[in-house]
PDB file of C-alpha atoms in Angstrom:
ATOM      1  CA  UNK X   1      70.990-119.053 155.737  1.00 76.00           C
ATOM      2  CA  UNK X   2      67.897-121.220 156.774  1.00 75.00           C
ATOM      3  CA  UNK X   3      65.971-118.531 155.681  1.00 77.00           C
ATOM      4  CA  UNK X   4      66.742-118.003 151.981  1.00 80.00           C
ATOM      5  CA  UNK X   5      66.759-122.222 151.596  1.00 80.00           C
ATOM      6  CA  UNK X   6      63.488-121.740 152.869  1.00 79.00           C
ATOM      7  CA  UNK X   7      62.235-118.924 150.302  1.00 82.00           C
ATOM      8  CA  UNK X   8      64.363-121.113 147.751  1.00 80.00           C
ATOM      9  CA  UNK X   9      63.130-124.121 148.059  1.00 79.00           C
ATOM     10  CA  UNK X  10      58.780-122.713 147.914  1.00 77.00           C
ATOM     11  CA  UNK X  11      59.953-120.810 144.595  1.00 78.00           C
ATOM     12  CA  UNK X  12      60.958-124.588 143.086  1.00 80.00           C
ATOM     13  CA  UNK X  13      57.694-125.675 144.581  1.00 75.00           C
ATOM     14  CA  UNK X  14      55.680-122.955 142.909  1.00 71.00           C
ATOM     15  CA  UNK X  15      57.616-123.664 139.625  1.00 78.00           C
ATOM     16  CA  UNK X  16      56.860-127.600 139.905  1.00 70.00           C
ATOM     17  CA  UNK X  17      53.397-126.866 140.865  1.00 71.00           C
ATOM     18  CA  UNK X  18      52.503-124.534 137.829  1.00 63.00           C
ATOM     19  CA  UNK X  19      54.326-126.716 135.430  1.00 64.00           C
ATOM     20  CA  UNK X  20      52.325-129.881 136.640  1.00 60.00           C
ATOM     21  CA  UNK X  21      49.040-127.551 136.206  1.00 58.00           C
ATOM     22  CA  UNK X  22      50.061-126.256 133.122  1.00 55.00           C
ATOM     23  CA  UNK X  23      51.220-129.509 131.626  1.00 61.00           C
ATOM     24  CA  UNK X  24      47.473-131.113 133.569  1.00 61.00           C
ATOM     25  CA  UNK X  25      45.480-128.309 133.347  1.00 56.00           C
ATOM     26  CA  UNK X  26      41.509-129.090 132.121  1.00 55.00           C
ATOM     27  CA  UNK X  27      41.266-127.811 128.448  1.00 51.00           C
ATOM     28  CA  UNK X  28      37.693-126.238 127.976  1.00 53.00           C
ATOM     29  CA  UNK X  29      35.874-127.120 124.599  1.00 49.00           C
ATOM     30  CA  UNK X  30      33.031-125.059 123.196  1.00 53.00           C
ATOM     31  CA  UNK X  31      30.312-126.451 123.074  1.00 53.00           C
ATOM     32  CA  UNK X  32      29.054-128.144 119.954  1.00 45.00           C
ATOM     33  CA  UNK X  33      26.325-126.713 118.105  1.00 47.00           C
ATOM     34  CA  UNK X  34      24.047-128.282 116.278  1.00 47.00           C
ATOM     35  CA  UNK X  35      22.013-127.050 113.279  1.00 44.00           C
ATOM     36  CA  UNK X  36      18.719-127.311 115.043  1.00 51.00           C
ATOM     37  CA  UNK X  37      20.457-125.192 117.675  1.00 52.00           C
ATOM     38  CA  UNK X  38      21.069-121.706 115.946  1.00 56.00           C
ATOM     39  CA  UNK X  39      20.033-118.796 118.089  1.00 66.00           C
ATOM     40  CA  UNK X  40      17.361-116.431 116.641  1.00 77.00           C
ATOM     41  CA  UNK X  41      17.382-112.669 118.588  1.00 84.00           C
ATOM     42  CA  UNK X  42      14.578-110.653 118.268  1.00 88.00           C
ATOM     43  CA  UNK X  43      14.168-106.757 119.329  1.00 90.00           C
ATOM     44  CA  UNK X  44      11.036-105.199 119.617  1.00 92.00           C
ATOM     45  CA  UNK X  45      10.737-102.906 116.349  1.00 91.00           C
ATOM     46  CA  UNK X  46      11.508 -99.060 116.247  1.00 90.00           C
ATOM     47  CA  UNK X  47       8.384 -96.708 117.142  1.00 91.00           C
ATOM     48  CA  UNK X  48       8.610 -92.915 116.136  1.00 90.00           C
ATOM     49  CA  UNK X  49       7.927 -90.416 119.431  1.00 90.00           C
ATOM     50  CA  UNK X  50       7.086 -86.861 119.807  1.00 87.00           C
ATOM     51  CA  UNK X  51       9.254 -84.832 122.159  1.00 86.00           C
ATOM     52  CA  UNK X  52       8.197 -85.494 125.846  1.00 86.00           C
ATOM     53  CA  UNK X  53       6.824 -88.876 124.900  1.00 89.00           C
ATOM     54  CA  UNK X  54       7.477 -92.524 126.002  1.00 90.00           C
ATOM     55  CA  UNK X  55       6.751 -95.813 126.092  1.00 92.00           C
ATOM     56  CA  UNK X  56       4.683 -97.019 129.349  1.00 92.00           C
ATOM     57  CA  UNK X  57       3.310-100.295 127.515  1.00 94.00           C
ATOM     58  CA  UNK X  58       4.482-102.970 124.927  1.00 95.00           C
ATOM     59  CA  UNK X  59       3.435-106.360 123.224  1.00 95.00           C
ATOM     60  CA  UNK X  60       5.054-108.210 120.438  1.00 92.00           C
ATOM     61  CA  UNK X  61       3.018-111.156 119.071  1.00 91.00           C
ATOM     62  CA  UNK X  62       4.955-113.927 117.065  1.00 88.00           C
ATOM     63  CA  UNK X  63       3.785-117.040 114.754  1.00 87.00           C
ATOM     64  CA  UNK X  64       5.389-120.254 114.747  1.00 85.00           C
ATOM     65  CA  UNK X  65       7.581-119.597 117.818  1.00 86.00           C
ATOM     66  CA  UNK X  66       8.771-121.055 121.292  1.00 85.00           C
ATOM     67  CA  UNK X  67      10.182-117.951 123.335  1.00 87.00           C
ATOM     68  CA  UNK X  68      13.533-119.407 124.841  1.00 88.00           C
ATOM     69  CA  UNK X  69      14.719-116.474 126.892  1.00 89.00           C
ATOM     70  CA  UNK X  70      13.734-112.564 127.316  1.00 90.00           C
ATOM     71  CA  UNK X  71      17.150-110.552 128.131  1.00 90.00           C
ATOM     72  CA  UNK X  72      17.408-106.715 129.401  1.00 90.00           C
ATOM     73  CA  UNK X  73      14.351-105.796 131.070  1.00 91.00           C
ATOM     74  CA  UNK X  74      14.034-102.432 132.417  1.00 91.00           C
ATOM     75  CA  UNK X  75      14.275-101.663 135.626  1.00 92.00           C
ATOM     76  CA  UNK X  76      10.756-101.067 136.640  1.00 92.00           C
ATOM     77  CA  UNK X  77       9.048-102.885 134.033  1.00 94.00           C
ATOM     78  CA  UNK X  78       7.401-106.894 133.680  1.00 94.00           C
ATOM     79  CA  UNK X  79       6.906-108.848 131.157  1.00 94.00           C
ATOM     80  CA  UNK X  80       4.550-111.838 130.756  1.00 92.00           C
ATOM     81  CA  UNK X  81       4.697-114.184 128.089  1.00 90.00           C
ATOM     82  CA  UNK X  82       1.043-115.536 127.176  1.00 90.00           C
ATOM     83  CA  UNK X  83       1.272-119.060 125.425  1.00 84.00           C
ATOM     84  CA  UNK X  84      -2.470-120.138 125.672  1.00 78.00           C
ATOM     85  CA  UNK X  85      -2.581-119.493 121.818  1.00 75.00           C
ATOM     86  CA  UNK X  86       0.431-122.082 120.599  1.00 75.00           C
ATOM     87  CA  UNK X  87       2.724-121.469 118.675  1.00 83.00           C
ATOM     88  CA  UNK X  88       2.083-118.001 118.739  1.00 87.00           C
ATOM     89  CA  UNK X  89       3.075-116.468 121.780  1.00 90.00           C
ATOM     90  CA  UNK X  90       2.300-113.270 122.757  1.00 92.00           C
ATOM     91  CA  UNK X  91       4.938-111.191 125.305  1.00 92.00           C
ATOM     92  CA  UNK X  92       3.743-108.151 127.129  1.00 94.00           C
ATOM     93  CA  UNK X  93       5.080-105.797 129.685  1.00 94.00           C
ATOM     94  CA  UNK X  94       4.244-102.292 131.100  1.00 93.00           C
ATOM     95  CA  UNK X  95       5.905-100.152 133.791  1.00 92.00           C
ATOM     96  CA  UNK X  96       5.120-100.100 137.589  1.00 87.00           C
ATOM     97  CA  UNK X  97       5.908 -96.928 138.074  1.00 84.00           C
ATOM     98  CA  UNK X  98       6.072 -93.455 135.853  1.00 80.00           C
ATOM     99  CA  UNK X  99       9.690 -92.930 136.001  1.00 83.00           C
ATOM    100  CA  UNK X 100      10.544 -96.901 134.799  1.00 88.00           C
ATOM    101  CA  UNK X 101       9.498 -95.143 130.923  1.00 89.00           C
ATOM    102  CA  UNK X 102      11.404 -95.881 128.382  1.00 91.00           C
ATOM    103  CA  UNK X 103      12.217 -93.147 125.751  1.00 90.00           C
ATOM    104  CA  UNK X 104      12.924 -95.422 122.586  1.00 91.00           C
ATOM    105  CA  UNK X 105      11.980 -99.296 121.649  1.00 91.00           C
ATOM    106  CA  UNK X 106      15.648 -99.805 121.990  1.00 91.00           C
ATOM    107  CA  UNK X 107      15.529 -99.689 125.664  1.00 92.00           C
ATOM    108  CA  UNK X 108      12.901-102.881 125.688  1.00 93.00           C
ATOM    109  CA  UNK X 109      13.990-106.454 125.847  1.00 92.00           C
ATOM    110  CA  UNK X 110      15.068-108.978 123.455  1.00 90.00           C
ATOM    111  CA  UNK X 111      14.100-112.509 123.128  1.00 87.00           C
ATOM    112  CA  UNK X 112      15.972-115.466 121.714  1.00 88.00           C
ATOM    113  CA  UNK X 113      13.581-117.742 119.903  1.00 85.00           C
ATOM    114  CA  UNK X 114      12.818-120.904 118.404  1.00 84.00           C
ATOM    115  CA  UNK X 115      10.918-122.202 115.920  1.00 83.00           C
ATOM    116  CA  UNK X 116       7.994-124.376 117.074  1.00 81.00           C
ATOM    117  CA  UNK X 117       8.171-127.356 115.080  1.00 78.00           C
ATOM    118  CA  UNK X 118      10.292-128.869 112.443  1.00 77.00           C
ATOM    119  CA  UNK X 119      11.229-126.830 109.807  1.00 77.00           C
ATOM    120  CA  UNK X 120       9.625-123.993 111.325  1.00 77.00           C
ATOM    121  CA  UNK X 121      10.694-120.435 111.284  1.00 81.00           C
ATOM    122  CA  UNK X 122      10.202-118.552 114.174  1.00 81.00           C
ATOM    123  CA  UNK X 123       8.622-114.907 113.041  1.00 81.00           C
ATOM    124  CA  UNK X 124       7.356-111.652 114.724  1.00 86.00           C
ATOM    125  CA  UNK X 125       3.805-110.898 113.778  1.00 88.00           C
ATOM    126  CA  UNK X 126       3.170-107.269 114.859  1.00 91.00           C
ATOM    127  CA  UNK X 127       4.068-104.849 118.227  1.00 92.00           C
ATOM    128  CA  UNK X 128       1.611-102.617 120.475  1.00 94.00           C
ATOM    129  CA  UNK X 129       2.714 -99.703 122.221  1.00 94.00           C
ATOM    130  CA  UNK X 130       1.170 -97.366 124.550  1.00 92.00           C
ATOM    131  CA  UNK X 131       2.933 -94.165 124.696  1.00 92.00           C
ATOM    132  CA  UNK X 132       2.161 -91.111 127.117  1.00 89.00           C
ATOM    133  CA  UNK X 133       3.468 -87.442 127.022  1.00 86.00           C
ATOM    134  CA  UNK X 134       5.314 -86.690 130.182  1.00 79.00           C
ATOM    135  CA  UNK X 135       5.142 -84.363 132.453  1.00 72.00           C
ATOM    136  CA  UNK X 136       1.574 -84.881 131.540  1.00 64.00           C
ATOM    137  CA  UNK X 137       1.027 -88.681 132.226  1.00 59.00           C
ATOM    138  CA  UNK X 138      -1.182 -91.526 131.411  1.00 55.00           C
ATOM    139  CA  UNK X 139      -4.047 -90.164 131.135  1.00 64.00           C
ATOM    140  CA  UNK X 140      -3.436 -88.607 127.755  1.00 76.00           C
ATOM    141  CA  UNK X 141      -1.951 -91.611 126.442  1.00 84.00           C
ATOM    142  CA  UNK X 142      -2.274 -93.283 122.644  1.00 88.00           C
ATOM    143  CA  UNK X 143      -2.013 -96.912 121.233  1.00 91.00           C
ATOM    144  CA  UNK X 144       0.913 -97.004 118.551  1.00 90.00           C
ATOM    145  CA  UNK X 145       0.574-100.499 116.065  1.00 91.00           C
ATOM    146  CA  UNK X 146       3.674-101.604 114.067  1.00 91.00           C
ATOM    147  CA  UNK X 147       3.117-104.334 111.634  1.00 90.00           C
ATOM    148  CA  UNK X 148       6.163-106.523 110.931  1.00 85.00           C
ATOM    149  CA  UNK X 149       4.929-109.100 108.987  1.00 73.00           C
ATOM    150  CA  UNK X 150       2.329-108.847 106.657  1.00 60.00           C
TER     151      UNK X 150
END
């Protein structure tokens, strides 16, 4: 008897308890955006391969912009962002090791930018690639140039 006005009475408190929480509870708000605060992704443009061939090397130069984040890196790779020449930063990366290749521009990062400056409209200028035939490595390697803007 004790026993089930023991089990009876912590089901009431676990009803009074959610209905307080419930009824208490902290609603979440998104947060507010602002005009000025519209996110601007950019993805390294698409580079045409032969078979056995991949990317070991990349650069994207932009105009006008403030690089707020770089997302998905590669296992294997780094990137560097270079902003001696403002506002056009320059972002560059390369593999530490052979097998870190990537097989498609795809597979390479994306950056969320801003523009630098009122008004301003943050812009890619033009990507570097350095792409090398595996099996046969590096050393037979070629510079690809895609212009974005021109």
């Amino acid at each position: 008897m004790k026993k089930n006005m023991l089990i009876a009475a912590l089901v009431v408190l676990n009803i009074v308890t959610a209905a307080w929480y419930f009824k208490n509870r902290p609603v979440e708000t998104p947060p507010v955006e602002k005009a000025s605060d519209t996110k601007a992704y950019y993805y390294f443009p698409a580079v045409t391969l032969a078979e056995h061939e991949r990317i070991t090397a990349a650069e994207l130069q932009f105009e006008t912009a403030i690089v707020k984040s770089l997302r998905n890196i590669p296992p294997g790779w780094y990137f560097s962002i270079n902003v001696d020449t403002p506002p056009s930063p320059v972002v560059s990366g390369s593999i530490l090791v052979g097998a870190a290749a990537v097989g498609s521009a795809a597979e390479l990062p994306f950056f969320e930018l801003e523009g630098y400056g009122a008004g301003a409209q943050a812009a890619p200028l033009r990507a570097f690639y350095t792409v090398a035939k595996y099996p046969d490595g590096v050393e037979k390697a070629r510079k690809v140039t895609v212009e974005i803007k021109k």
